[in-house]
Short mmCIF file of C-alpha atoms in Angstrom, two decimals:
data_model
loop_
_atom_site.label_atom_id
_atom_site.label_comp_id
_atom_site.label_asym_id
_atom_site.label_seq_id
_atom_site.Cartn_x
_atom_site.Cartn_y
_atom_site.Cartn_z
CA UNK A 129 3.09 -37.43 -26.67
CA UNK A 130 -0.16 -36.68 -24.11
CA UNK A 131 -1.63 -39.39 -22.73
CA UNK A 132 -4.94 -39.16 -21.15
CA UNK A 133 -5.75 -40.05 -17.55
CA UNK A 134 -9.34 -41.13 -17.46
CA UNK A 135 -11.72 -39.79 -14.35
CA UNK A 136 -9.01 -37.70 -13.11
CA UNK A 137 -9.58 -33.97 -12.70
CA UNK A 138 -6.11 -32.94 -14.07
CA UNK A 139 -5.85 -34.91 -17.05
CA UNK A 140 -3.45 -34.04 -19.52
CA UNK A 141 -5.97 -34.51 -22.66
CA UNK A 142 -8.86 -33.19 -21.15
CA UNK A 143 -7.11 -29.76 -20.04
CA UNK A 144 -5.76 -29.33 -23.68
CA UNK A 145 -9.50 -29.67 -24.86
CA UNK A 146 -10.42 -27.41 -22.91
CA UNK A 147 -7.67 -24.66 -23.62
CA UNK A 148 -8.41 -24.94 -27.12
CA UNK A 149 -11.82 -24.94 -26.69
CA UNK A 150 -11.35 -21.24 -25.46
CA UNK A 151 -8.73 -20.40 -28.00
CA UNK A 152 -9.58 -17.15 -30.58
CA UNK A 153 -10.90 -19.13 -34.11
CA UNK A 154 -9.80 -15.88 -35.77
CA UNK A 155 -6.17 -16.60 -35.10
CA UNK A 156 -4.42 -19.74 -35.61
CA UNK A 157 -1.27 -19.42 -32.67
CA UNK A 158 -1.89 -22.42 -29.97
CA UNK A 159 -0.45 -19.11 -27.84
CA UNK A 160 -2.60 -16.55 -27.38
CA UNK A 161 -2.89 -13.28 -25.41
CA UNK A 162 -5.36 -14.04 -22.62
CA UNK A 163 -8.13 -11.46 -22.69
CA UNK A 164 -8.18 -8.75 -19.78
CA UNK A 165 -11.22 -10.15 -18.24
CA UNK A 166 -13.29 -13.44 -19.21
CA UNK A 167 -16.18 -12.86 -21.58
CA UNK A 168 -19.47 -13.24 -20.23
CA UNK A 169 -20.87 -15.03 -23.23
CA UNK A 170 -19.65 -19.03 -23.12
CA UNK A 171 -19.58 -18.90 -26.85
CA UNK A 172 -17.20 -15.58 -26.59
CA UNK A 173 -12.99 -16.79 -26.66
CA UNK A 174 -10.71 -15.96 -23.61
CA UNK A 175 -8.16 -14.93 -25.72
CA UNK A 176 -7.00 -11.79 -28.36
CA UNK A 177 -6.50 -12.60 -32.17
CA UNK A 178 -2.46 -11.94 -31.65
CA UNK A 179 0.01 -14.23 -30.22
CA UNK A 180 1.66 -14.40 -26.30
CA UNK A 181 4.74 -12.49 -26.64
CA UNK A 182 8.33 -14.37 -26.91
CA UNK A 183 9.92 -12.80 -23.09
CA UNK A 184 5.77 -13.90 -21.81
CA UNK A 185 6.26 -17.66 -22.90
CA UNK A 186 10.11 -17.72 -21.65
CA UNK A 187 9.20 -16.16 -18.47
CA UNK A 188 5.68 -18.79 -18.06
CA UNK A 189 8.03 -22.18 -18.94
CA UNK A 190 9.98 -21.26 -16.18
CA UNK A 191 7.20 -20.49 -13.23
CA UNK A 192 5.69 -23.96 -14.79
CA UNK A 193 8.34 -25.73 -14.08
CA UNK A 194 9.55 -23.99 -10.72
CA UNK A 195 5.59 -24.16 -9.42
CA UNK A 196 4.98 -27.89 -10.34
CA UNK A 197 8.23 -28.89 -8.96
CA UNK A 198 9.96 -30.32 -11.18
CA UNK A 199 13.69 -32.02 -10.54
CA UNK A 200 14.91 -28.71 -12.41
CA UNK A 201 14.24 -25.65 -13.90
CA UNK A 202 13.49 -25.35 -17.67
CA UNK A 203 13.35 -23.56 -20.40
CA UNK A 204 12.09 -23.20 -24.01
CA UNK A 205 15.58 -23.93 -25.44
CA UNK A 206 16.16 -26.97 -22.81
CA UNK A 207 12.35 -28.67 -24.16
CA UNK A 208 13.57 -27.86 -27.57
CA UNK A 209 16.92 -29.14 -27.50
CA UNK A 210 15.05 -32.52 -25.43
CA UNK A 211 12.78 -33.14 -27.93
CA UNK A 212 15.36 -32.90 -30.91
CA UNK A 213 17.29 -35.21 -29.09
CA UNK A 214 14.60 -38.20 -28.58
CA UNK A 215 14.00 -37.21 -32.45
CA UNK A 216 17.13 -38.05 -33.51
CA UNK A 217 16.88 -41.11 -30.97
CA UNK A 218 14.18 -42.39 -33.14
CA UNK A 219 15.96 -41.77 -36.49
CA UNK A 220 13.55 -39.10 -37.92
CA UNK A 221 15.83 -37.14 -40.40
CA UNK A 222 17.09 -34.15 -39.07
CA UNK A 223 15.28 -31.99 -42.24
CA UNK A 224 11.63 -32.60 -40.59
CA UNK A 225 12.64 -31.17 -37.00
CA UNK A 226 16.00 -28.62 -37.78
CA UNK A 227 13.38 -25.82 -37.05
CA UNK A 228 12.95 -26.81 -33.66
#
């Protein structure tokens, strides 16, 4: 769950707008390969019509979490496994989420 933080600059809700905002309408992947250079036109997306490779999101969870400094450093398993976990804590049967 995202919950927004109203008048600040980094909030949560407002960043995911705007990431989507620039996101390729010809390809439905929330992650998408950045462009090489950002289009001139407003109207133009930042990204490519073909998804961020599986090593480039590994590799970007953990520089997230090293460069925001968090407690520890994760991973795309250890966020999976997580949110599985409060899933399960909430009784949602295991058939909705098992592709987690």
């Amino acid at each position: 769950m995202m919950y927004e933080i109203h008048g600040n600059k980094h909030c949560p809700v407002n960043s995911f707008l705007e990431y989507t905002s620039k996101l390729n309408t010809d390809f439905l992947d929330i992650w998408q390969k950045p462009k090489e250079k950002v289009p001139d036109s407003e109207e133009e997306p930042w990204y490519c019509n073909v998804p961020v490779g599986v090593n480039t999101l590994a590799k970007e969870m953990k520089l997230i979490s090293q460069n925001t400094g968090c407690s520890k450093t994760y991973t795309n398993h250890s966020l999976s496994a997580t949110c599985v976990t409060i899933l399960d804590h909430v009784w949602i049967p295991k058939q909705i989420y098992k592709c987690l």
